[in-house]
PDB file of C-alpha atoms and ligand atoms in Angstrom:
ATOM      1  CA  UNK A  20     -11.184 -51.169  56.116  1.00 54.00           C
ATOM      2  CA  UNK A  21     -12.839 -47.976  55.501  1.00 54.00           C
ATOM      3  CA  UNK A  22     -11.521 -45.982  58.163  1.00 64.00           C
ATOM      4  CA  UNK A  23      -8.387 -46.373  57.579  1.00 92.00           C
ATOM      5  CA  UNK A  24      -8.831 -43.876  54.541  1.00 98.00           C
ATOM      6  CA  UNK A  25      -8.003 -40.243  55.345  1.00 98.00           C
ATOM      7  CA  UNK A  26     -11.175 -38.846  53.865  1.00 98.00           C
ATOM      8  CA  UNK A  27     -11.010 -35.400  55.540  1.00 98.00           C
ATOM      9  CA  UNK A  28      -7.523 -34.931  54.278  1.00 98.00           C
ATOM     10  CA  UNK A  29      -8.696 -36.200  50.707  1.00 99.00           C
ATOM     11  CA  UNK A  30     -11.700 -34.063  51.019  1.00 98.00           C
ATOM     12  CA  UNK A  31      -9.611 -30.728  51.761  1.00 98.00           C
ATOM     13  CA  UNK A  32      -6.780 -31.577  49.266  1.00 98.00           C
ATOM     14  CA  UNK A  33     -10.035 -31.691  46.542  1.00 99.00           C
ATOM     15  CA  UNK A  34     -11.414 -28.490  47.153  1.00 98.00           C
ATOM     16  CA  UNK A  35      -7.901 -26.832  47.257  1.00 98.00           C
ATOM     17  CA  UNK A  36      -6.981 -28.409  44.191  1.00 99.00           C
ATOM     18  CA  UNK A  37     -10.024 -27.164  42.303  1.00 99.00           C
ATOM     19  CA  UNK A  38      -8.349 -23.555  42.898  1.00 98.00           C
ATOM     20  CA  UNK A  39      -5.785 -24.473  40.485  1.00 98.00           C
ATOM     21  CA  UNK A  40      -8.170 -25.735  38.015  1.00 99.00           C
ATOM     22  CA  UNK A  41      -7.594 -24.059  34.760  1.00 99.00           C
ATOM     23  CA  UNK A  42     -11.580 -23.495  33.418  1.00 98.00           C
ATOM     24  CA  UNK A  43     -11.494 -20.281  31.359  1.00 98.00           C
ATOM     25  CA  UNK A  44     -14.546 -22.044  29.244  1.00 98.00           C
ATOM     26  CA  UNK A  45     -16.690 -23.642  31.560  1.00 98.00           C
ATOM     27  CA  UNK A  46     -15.799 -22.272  34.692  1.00 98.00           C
ATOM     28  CA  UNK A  47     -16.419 -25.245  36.077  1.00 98.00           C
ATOM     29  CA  UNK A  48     -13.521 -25.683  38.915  1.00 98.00           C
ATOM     30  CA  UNK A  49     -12.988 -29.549  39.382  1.00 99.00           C
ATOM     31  CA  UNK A  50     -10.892 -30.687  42.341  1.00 99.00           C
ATOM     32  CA  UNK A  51      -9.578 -34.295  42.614  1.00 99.00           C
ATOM     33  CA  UNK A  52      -7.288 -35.834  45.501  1.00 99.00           C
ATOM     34  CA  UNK A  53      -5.710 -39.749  45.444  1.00 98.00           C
ATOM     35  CA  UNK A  54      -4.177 -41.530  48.119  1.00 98.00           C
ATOM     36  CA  UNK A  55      -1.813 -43.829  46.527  1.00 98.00           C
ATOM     37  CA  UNK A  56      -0.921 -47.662  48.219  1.00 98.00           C
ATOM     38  CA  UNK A  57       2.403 -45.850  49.713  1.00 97.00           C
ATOM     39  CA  UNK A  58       0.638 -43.614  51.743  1.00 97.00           C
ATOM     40  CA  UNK A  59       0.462 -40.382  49.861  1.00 98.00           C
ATOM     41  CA  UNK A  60      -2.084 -37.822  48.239  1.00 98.00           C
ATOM     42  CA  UNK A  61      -2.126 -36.721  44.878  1.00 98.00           C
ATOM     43  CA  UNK A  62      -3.934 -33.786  43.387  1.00 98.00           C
ATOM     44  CA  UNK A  63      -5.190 -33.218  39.871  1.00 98.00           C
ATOM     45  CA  UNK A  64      -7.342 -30.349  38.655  1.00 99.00           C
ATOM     46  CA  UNK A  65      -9.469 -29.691  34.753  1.00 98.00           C
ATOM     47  CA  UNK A  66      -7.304 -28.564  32.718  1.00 98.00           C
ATOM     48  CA  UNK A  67      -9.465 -27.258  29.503  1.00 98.00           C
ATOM     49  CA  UNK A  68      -8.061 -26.315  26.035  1.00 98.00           C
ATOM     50  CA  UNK A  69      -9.333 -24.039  23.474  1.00 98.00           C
ATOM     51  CA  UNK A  70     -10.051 -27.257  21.440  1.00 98.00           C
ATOM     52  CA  UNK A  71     -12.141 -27.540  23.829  1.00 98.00           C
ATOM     53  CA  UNK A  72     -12.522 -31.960  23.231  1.00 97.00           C
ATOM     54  CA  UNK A  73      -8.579 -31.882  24.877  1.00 98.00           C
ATOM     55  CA  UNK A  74      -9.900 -31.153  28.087  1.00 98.00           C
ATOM     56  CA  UNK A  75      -8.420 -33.076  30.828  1.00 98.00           C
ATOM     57  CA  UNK A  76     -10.691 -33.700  34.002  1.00 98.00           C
ATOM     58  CA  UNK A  77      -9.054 -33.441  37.031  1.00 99.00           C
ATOM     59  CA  UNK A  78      -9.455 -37.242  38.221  1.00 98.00           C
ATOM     60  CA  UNK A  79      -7.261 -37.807  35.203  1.00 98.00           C
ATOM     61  CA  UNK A  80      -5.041 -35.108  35.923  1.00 98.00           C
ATOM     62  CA  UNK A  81      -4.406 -36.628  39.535  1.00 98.00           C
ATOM     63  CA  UNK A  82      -3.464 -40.347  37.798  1.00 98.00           C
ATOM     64  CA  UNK A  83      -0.849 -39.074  35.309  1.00 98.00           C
ATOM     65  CA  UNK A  84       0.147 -36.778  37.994  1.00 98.00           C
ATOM     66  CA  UNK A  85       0.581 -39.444  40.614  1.00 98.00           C
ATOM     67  CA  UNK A  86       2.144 -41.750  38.308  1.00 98.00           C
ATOM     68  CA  UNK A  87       4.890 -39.412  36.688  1.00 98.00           C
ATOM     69  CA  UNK A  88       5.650 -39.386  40.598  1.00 96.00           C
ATOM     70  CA  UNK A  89       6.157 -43.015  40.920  1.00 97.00           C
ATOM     71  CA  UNK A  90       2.823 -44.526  42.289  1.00 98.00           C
ATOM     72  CA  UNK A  91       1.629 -48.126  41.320  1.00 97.00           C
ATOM     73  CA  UNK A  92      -1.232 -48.170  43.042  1.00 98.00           C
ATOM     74  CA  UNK A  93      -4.774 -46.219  44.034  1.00 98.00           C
ATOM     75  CA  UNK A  94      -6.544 -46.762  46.806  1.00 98.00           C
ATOM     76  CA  UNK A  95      -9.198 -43.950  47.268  1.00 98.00           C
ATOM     77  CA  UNK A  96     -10.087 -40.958  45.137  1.00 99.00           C
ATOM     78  CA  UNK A  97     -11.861 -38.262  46.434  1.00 99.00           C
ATOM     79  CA  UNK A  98     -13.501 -35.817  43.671  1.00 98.00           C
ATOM     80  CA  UNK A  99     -14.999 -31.995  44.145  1.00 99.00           C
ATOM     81  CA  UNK A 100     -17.102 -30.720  41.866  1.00 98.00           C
ATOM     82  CA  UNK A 101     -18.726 -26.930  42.494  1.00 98.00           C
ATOM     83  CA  UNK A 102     -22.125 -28.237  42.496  1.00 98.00           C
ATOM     84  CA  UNK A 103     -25.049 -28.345  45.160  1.00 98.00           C
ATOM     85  CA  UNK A 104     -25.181 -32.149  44.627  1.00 98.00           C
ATOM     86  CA  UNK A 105     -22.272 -34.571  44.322  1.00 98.00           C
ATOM     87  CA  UNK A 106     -20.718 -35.556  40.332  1.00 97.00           C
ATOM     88  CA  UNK A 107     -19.658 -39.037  39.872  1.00 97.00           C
ATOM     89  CA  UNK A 108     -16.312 -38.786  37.683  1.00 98.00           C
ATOM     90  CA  UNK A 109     -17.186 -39.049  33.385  1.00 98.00           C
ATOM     91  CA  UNK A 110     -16.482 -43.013  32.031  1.00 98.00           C
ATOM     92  CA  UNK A 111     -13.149 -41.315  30.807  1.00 98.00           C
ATOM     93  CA  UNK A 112     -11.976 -41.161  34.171  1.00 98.00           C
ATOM     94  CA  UNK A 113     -13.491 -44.145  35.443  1.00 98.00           C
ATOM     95  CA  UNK A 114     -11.445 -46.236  32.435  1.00 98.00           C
ATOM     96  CA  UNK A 115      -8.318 -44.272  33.210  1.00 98.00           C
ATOM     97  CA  UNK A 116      -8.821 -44.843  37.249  1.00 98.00           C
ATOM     98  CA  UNK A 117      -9.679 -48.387  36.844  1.00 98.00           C
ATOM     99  CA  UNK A 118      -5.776 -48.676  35.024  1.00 98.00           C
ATOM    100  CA  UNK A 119      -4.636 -47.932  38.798  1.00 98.00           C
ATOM    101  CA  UNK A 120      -6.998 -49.568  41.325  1.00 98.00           C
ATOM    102  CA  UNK A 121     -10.104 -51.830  40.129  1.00 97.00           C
ATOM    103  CA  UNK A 122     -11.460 -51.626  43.320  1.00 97.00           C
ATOM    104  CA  UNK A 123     -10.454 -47.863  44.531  1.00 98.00           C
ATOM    105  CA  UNK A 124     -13.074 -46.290  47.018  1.00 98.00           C
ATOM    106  CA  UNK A 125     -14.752 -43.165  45.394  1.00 98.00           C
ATOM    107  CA  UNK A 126     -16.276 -39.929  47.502  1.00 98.00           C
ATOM    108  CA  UNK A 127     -17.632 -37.537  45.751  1.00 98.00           C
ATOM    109  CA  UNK A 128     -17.980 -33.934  47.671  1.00 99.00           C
ATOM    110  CA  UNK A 129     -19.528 -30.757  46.475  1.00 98.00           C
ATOM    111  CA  UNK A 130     -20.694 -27.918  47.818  1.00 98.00           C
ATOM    112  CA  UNK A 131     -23.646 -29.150  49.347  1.00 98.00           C
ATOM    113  CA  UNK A 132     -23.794 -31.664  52.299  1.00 98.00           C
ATOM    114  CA  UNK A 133     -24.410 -34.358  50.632  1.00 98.00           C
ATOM    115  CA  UNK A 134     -21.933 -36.756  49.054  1.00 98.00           C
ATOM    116  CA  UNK A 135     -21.350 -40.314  47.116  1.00 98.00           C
ATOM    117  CA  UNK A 136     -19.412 -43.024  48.858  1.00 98.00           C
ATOM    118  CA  UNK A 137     -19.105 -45.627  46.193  1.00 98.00           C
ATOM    119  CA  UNK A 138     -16.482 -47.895  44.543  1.00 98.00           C
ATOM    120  CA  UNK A 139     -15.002 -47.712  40.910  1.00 98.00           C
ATOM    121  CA  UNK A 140     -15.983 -51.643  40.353  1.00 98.00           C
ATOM    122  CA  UNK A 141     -19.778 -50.291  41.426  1.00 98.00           C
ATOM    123  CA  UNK A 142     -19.418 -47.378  38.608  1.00 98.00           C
ATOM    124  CA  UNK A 143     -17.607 -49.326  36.039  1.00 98.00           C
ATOM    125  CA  UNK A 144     -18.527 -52.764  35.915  1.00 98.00           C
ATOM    126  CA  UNK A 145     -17.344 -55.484  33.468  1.00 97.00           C
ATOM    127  CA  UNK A 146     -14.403 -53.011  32.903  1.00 97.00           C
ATOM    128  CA  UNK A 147     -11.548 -53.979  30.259  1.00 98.00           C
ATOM    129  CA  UNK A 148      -8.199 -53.378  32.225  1.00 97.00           C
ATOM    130  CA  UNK A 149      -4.627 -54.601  32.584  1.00 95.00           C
ATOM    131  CA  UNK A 150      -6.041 -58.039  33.314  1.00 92.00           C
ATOM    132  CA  UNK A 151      -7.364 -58.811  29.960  1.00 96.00           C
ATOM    133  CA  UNK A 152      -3.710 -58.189  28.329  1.00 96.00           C
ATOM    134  CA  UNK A 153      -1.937 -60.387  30.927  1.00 86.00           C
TER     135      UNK A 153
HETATM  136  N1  THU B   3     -14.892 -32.407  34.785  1.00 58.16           N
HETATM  137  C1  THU B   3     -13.958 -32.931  35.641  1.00 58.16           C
HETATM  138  O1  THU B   3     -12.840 -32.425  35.745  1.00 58.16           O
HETATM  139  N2  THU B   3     -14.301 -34.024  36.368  1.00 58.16           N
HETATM  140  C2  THU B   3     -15.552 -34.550  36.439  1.00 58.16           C
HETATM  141  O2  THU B   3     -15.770 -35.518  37.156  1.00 58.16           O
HETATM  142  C3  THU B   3     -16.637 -33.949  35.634  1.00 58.16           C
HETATM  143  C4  THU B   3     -16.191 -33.002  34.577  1.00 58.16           C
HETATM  144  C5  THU B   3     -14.545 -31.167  34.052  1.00 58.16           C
HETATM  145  C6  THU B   3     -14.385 -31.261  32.579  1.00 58.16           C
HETATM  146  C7  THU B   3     -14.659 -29.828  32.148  1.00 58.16           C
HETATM  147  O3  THU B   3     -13.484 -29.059  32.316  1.00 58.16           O
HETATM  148  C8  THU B   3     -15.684 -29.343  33.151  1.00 58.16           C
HETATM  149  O4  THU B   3     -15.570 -30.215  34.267  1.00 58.16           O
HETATM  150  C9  THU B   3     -17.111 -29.362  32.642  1.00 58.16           C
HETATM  151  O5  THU B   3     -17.454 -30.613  32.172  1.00 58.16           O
END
């Protein structure tokens, strides 16, 4: 099941994505890439506001991105973070991910060799999703 995930390609889409990250407060460059259930990869970036409690994280970037695009479904996420150990995305993003794929695999990459290899129903369990409306 696993292998059938492009992680490489979700892994380099990350880090470029984190170059368009838009972090004139932190400077913290966040870099997120999806692979939707049709086959594609999404990227999403921070986007941080003067405000600075409008800050968008780039996971959540990458779902309103890749849904203004059409998708329905996410599969994997793959999220770099300019760190020497790997970030696991905020509980924002986990809620907001969970909208689009309960059961999504999650990498987390850095700039360090290590890395998390998790899922989102690991990191958010007992979530309140579409399900509980239906
Ligand atoms: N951030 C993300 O984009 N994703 C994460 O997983 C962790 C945090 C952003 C929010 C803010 O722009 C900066 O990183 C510092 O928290």
């Amino acid at each position: 099941m696993g292998h059938h995930i492009p992680w490489q390609e979700l892994e380099k889409q990350a880090r470029a994505a984190a170059r368009q990250a838009y972090v004139p407060y932190s400077r913290f460059a966040v870099g997120a890439a999806l692979l939707t259930s049709d086959g594609r990869i999404v990227r999403g970036c921070n986007v941080e506001n003067a405000s600075y409690g409008l800050t968008n994280c780039a996971e959540r970037t990458a779902i309103f991105s890749a849904r203004a695009d059409g998708m329905s479904e996410v599969l994997a996420v793959c999220i770099y973070t300019p760190t020497s150990a790997p970030t696991p995305p905020c509980g924002a993003c986990r809620q907001v991910l969970n909208e689009f794929g309960p059961g999504m695999a999650i990498r987390a990459v850095c700039d360090g060799t290590e890395r998390i290899d998790t899922t989102l129903d690991v990191l958010l369990p007992g979530a309140f999703g579409p399900m509980n409306l239906a």
